[in-house]
Tab-separated table of C-alpha atoms in Angstrom:
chain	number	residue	atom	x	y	z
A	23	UNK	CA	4.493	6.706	15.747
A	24	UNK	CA	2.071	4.131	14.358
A	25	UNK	CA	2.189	3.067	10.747
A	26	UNK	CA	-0.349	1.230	8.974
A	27	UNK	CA	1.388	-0.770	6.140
A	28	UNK	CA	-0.854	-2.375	3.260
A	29	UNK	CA	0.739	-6.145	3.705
A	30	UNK	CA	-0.118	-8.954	1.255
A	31	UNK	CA	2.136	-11.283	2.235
A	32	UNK	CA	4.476	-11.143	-0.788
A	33	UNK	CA	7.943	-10.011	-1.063
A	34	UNK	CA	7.826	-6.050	-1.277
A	35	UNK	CA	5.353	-5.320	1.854
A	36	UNK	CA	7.359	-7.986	3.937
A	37	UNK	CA	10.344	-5.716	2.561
A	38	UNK	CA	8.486	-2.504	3.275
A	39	UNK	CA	7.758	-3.674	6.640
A	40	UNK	CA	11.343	-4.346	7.218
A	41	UNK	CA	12.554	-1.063	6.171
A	42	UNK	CA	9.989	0.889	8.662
A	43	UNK	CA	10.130	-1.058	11.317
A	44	UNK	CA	13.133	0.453	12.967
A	45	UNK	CA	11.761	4.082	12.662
A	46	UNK	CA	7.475	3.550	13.394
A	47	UNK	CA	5.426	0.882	15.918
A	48	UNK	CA	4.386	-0.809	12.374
A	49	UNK	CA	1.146	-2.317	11.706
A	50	UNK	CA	0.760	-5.220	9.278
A	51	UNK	CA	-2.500	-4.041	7.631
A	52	UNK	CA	-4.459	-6.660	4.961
A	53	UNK	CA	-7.342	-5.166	3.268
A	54	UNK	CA	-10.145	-7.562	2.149
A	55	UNK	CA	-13.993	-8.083	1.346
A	56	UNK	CA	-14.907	-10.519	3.727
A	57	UNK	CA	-15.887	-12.664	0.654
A	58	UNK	CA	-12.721	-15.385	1.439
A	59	UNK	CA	-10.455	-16.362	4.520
A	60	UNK	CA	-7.206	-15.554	2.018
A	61	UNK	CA	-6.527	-12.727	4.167
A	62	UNK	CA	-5.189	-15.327	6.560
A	63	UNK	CA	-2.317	-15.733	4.385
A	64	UNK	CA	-0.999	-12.750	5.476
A	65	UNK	CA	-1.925	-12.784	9.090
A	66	UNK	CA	0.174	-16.112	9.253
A	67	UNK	CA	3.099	-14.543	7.541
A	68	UNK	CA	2.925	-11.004	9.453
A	69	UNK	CA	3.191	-14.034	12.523
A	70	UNK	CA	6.413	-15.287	10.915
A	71	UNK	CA	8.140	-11.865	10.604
A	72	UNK	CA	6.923	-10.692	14.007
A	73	UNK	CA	4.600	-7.474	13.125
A	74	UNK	CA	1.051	-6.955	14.722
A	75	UNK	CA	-1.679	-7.989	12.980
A	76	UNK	CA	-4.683	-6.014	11.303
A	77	UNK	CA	-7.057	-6.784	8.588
A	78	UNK	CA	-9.242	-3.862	7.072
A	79	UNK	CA	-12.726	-4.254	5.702
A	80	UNK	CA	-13.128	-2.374	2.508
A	81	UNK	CA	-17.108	-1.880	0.842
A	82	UNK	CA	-17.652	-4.933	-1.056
A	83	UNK	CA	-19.134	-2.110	-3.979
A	84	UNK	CA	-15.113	-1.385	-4.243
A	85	UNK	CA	-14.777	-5.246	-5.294
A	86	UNK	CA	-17.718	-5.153	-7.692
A	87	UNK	CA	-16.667	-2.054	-9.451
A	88	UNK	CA	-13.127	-3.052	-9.647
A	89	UNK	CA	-14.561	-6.788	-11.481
A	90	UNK	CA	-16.494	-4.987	-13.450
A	91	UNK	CA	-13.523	-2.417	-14.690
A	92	UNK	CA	-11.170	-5.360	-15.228
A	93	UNK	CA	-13.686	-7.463	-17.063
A	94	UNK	CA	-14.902	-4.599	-19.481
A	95	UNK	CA	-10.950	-3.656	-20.286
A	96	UNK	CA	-9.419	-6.867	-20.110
A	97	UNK	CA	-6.825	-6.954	-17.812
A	98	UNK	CA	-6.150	-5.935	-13.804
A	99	UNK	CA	-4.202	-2.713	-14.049
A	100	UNK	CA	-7.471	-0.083	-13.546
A	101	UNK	CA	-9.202	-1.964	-11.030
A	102	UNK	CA	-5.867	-3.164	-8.509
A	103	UNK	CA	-5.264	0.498	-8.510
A	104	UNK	CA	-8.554	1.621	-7.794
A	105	UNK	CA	-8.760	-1.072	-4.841
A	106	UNK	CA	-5.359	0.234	-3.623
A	107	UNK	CA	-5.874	3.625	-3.913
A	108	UNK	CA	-9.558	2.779	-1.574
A	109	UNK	CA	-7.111	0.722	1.011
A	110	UNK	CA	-4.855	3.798	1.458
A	111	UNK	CA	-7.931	6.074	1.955
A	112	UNK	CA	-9.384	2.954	4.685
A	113	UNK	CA	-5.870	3.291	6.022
A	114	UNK	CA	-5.472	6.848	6.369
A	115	UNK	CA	-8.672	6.664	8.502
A	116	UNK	CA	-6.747	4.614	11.520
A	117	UNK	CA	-3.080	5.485	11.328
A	118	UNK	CA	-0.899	8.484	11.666
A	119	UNK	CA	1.411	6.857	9.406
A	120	UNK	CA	0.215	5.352	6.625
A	121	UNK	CA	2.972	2.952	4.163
A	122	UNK	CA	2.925	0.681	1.176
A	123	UNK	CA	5.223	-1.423	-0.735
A	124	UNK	CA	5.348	0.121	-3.991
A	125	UNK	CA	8.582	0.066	-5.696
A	126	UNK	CA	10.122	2.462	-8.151
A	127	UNK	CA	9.388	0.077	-11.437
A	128	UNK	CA	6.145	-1.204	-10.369
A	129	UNK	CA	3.120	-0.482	-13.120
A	130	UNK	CA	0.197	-1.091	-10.878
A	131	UNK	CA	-0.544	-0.163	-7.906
A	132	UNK	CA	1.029	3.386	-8.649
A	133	UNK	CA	0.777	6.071	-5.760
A	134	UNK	CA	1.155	9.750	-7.321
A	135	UNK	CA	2.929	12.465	-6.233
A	136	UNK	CA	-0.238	14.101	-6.411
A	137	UNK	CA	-2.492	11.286	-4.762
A	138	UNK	CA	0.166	11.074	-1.923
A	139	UNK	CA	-0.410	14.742	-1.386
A	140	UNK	CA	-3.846	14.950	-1.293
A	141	UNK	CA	-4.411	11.502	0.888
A	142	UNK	CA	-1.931	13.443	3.410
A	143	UNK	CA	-3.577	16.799	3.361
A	144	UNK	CA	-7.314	15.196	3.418
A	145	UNK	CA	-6.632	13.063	6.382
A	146	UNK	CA	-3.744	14.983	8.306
A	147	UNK	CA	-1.458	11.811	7.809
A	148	UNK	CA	1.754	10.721	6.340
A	149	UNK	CA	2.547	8.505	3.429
A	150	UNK	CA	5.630	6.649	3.065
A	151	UNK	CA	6.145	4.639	0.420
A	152	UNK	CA	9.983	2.778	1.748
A	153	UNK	CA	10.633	1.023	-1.778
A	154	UNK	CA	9.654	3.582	-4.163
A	155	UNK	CA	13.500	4.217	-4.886
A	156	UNK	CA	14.344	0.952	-5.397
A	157	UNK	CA	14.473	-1.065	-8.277
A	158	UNK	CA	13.570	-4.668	-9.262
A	159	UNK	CA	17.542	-5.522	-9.090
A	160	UNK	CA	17.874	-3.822	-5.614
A	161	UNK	CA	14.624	-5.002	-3.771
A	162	UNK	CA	15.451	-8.729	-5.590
A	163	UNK	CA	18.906	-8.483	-3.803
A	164	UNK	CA	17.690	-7.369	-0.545
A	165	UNK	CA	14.721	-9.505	-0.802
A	166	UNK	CA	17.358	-12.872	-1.131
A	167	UNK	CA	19.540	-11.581	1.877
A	168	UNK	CA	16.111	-10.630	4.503
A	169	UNK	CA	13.785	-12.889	3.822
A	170	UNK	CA	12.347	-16.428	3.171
A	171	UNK	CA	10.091	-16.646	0.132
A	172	UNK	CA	7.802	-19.002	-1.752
A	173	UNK	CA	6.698	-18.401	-5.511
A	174	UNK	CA	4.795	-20.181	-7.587
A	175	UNK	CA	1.340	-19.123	-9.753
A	176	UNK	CA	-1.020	-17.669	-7.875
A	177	UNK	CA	-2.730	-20.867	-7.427
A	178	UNK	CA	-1.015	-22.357	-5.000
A	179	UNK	CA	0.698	-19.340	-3.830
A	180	UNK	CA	-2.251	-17.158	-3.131
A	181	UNK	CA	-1.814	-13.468	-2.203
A	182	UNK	CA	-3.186	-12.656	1.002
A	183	UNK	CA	-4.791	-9.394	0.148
A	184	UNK	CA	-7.698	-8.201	-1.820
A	185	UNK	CA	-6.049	-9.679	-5.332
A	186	UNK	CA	-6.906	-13.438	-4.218
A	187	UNK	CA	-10.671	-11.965	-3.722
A	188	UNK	CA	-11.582	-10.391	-6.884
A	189	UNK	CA	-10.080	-13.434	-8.548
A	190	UNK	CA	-12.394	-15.597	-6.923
A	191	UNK	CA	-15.222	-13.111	-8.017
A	192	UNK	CA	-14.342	-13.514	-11.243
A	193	UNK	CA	-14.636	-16.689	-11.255
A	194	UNK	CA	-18.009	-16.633	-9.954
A	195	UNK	CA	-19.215	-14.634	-12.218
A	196	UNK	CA	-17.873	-15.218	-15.701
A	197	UNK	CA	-15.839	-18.399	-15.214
A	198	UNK	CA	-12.325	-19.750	-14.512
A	199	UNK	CA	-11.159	-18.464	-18.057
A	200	UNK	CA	-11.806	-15.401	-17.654
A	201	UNK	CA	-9.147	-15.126	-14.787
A	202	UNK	CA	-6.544	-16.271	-17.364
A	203	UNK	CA	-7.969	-13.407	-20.244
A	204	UNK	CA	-7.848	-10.940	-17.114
A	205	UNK	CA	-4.655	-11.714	-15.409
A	206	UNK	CA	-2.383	-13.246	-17.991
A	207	UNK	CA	0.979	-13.609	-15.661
A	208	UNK	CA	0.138	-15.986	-12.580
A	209	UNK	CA	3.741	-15.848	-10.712
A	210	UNK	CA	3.132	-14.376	-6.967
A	211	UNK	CA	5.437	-14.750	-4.251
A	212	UNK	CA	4.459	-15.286	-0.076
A	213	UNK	CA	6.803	-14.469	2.578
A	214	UNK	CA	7.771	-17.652	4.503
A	215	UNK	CA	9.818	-15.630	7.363
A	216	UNK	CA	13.080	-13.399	7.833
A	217	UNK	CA	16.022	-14.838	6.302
A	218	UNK	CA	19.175	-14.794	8.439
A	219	UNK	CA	20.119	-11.440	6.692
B	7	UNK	CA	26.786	-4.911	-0.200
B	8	UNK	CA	28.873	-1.469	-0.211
B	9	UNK	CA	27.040	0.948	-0.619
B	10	UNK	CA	28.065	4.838	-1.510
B	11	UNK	CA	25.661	7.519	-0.416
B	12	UNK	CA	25.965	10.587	-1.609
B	13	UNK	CA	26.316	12.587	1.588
B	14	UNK	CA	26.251	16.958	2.319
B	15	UNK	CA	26.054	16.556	6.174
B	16	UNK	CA	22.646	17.769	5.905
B	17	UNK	CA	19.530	16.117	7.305
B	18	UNK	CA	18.182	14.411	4.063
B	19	UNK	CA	21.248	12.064	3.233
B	20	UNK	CA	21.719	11.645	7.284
B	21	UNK	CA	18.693	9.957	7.455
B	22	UNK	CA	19.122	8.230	4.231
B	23	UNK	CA	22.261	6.969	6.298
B	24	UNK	CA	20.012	5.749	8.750
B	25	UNK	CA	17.583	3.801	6.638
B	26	UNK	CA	20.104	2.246	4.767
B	27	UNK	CA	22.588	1.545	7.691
B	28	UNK	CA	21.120	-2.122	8.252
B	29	UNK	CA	20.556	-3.181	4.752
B	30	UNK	CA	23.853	-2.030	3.015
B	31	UNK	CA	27.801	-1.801	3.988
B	32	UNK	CA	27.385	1.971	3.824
B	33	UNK	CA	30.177	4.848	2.741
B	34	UNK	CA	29.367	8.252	3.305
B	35	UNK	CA	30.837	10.005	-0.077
B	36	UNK	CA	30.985	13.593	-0.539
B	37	UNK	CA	31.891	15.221	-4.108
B	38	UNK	CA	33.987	18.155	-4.301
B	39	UNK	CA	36.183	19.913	-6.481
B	40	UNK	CA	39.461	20.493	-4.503
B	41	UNK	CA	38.848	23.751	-4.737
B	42	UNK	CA	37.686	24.249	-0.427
B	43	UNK	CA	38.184	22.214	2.306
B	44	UNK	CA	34.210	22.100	2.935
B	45	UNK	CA	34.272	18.944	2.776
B	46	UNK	CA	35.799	18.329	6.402
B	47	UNK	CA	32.122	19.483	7.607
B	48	UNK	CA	31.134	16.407	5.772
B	49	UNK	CA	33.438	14.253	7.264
B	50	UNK	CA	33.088	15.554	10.865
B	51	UNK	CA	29.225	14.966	10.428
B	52	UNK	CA	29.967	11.589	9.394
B	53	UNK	CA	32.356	10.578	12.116
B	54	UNK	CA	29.530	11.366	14.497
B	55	UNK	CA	26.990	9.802	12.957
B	56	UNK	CA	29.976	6.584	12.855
B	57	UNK	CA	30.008	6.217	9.092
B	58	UNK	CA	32.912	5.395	6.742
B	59	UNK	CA	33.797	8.299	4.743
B	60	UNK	CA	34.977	8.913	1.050
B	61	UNK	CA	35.544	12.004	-0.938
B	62	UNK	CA	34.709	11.799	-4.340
B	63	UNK	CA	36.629	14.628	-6.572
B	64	UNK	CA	34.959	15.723	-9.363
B	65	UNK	CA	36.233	17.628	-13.030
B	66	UNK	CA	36.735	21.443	-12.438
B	67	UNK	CA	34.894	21.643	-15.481
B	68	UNK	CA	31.490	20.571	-13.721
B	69	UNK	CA	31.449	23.515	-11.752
B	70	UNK	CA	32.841	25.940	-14.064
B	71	UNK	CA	29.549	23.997	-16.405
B	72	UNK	CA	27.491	24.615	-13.527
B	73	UNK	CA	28.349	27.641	-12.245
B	74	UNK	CA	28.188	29.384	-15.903
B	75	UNK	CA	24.754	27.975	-16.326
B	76	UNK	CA	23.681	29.272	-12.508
B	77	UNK	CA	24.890	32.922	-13.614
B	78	UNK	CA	23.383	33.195	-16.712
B	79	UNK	CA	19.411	31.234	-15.831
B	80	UNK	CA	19.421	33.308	-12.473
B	81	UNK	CA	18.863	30.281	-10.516
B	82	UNK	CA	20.779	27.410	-8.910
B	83	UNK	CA	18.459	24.650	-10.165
B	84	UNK	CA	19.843	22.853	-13.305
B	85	UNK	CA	23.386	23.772	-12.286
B	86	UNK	CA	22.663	21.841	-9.146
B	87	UNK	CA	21.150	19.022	-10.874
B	88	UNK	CA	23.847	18.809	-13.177
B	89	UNK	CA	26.378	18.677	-10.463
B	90	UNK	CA	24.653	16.099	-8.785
B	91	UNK	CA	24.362	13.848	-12.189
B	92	UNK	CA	28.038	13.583	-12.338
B	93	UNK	CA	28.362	12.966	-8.796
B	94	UNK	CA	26.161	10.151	-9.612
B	95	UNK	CA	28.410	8.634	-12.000
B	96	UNK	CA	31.385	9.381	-10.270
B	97	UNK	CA	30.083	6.683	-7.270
B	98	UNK	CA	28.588	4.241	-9.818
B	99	UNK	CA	32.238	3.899	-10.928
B	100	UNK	CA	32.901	3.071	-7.277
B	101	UNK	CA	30.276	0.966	-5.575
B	102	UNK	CA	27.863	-1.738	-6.599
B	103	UNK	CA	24.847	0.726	-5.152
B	104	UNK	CA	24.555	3.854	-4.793
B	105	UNK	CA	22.138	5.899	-3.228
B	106	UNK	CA	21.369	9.627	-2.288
B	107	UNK	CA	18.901	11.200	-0.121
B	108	UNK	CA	16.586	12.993	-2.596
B	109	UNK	CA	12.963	13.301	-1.414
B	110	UNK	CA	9.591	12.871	-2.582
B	111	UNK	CA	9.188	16.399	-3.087
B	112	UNK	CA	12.550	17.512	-3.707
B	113	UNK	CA	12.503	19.998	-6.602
B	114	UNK	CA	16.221	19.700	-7.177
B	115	UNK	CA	18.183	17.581	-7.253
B	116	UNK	CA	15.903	15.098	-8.941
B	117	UNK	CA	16.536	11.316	-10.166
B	118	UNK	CA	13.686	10.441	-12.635
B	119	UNK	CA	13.150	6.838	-13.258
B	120	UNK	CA	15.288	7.251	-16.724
B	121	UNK	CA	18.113	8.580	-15.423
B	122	UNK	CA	18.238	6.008	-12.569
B	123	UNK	CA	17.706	3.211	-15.138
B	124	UNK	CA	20.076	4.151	-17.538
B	125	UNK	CA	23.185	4.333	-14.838
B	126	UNK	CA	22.099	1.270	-13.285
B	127	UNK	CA	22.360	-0.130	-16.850
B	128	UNK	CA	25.386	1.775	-18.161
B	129	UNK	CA	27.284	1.160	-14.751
B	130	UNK	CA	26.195	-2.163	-13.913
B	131	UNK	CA	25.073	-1.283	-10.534
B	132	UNK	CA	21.543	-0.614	-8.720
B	133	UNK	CA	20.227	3.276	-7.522
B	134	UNK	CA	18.450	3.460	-4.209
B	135	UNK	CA	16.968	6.276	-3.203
B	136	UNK	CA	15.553	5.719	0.205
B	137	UNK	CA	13.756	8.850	0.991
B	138	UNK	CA	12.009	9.234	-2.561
B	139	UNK	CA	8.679	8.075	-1.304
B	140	UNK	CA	8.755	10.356	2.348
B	141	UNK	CA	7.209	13.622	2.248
B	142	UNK	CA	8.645	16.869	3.829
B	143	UNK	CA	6.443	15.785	7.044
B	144	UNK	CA	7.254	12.306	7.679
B	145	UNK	CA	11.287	13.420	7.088
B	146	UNK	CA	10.948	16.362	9.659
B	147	UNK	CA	9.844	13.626	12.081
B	148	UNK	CA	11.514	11.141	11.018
B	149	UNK	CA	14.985	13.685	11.704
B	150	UNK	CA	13.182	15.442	14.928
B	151	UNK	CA	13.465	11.979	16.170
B	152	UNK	CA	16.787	10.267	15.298
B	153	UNK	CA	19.038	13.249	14.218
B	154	UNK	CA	20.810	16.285	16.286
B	155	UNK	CA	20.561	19.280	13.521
B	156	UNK	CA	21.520	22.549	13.715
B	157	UNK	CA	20.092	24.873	11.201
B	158	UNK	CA	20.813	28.900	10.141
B	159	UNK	CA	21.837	30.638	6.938
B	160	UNK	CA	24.458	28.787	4.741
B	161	UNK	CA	27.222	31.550	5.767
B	162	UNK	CA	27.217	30.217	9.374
B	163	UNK	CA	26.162	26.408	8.651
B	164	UNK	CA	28.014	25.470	5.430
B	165	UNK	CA	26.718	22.624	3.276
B	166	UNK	CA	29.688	19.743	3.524
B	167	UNK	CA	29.638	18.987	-0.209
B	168	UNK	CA	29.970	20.864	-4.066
B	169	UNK	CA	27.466	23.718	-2.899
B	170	UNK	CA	29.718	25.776	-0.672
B	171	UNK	CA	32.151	25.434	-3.504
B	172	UNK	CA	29.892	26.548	-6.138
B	173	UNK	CA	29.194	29.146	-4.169
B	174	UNK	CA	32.825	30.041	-3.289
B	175	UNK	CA	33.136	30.116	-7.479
B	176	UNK	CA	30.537	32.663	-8.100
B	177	UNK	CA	31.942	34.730	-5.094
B	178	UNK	CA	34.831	34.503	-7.111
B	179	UNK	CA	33.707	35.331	-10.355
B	180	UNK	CA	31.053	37.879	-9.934
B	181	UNK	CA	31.149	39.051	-5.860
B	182	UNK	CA	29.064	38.086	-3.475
B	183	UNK	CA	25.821	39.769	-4.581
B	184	UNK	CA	25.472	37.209	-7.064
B	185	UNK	CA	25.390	34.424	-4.483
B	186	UNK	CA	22.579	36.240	-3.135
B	187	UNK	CA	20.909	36.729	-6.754
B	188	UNK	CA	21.175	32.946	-7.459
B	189	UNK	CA	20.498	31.260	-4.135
B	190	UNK	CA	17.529	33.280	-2.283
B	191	UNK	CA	16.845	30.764	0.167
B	192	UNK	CA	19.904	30.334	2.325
B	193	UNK	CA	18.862	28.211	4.771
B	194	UNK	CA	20.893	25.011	5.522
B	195	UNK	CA	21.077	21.852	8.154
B	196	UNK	CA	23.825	20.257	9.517
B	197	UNK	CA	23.487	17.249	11.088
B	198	UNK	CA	25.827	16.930	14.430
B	199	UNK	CA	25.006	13.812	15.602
B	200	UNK	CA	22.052	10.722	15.959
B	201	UNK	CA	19.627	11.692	19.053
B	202	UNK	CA	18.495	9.404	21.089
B	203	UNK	CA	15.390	8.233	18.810
């Protein structure tokens, strides 16, 4: 069955990825803007764990709203979920199977029982969501044993999904400070390969 | 990393099994009371499926708790969930993870985020649920796929763990209408075996 999983080339969508990949044909799936090439990022690293390759155009009036939400309340949580939530909805339009890599502590992006429902039920899907009963100790673990990782602040270790985007809008727009007001922690990580496990 | 799944030979913790099978050194463990020998469906299943297996005997006075509290709400639901808590503990004291097959929309058992917090914390251990973020759908396909089940009312296709005992103790107690009061759905799977996937 083919599964569409939102990849951004950090830790928990490689480890998403390797959780499906036994039990769906899984997709490697990188939303963007088309305003940078950072999506690349994660083509190269869905290369180096051996998953097909997809990126997904979202409406660049997803990215605008999302700047604008994170600018007016100061910092990323409304506007990363709103993105995600629209990449899910994207996703659900191409795959029988559609998966994330939310885990069970993560703040933002969140995926509702209820959301989950209706994005199912609207689109005659399924949603999967392989790390949301695991915790920061467990994926950590499993994350150190499975794969090779690089982190560092976002910086130099760009995302490779929409985040690296509406940074760089925000920066257009209101200046390189107001990335540091908006996202106050910096540390990302970007899959390098599998580990020998 | 050993790993003890809470397991009733059913299809949810089967496939649990499955997803975890690569990641983790995984037990099968089945709580019980001593007070049937239900548990040998759970160890059959198991031995198909090529699992280690582990019984995991747990304080009379959890089902005589649970059962009490079954009889006097009308329905199985917090008894069960009560059961299941200590079972919980009982394989935290034994294993650095443990892990059950509770799904997305599971209305009992349950593991909120607390509760799995708070024994990873008390116990020193991590809590993986691996089929909290699958929906009924993607786990009937998921099991259509990869599992052998047979299915039928719980008289002909016991549950391998504390259930059939629980029930066995209100048989006892108050006749077999009230097993019938307390548990109106009486369907049941048994897994026999992985398909072919």
């Amino acid at each position: 069955m083919a599964c569409g999983l939102l990849f951004s080339a950090g830790k928990d969508s490689s480890l998403a990825a390797l959780l499906l990949e036994r039990f769906y044909d899984v997709t490697l799936v990188t939303a963007h803007f088309g305003t940078t090439d950072d999506w690349r990022h994660a083509r190269d690293a869905a290369a180096e764990l051996g998953f097909e390759f997809e990126t997904l155009e979202l409406d660049a009036a997803v990215a605008e709203e999302a700047v604008e939400r994170m600018r007016n309340e100061g910092f990323p949580r409304p506007g990363i979920q709103q993105v995600h939530e629209a990449a899910l909805e994207a996703a659900a339009a191409e795959y029988d199977v559609v998966a994330d890599g939310t885990r069970r502590d993560d703040r933002v992006p969140t995926v509702s029982r209820a959301f989950a429902q209706s994005l199912e039920d609207r689109h005659g899907i399924e949603y999967v969501a392989p790390l949301s009963g695991f915790g920061r100790g467990a994926v950590d673990d499993l994350v150190e044993t499975y794969l090779e990782v690089e982190q560092g602040p976002s910086e130099t270790v760009p995302k490779g999904d929409y985040e690296a985007e509406l940074r760089a809008l925000i920066r257009e727009r209101w200046g390189a400070s107001a990335i540091d007001d908006i996202f106050p922690d910096h540390e990302q990580t970007r899959v390098r390969g599998r580990a020998d496990g």
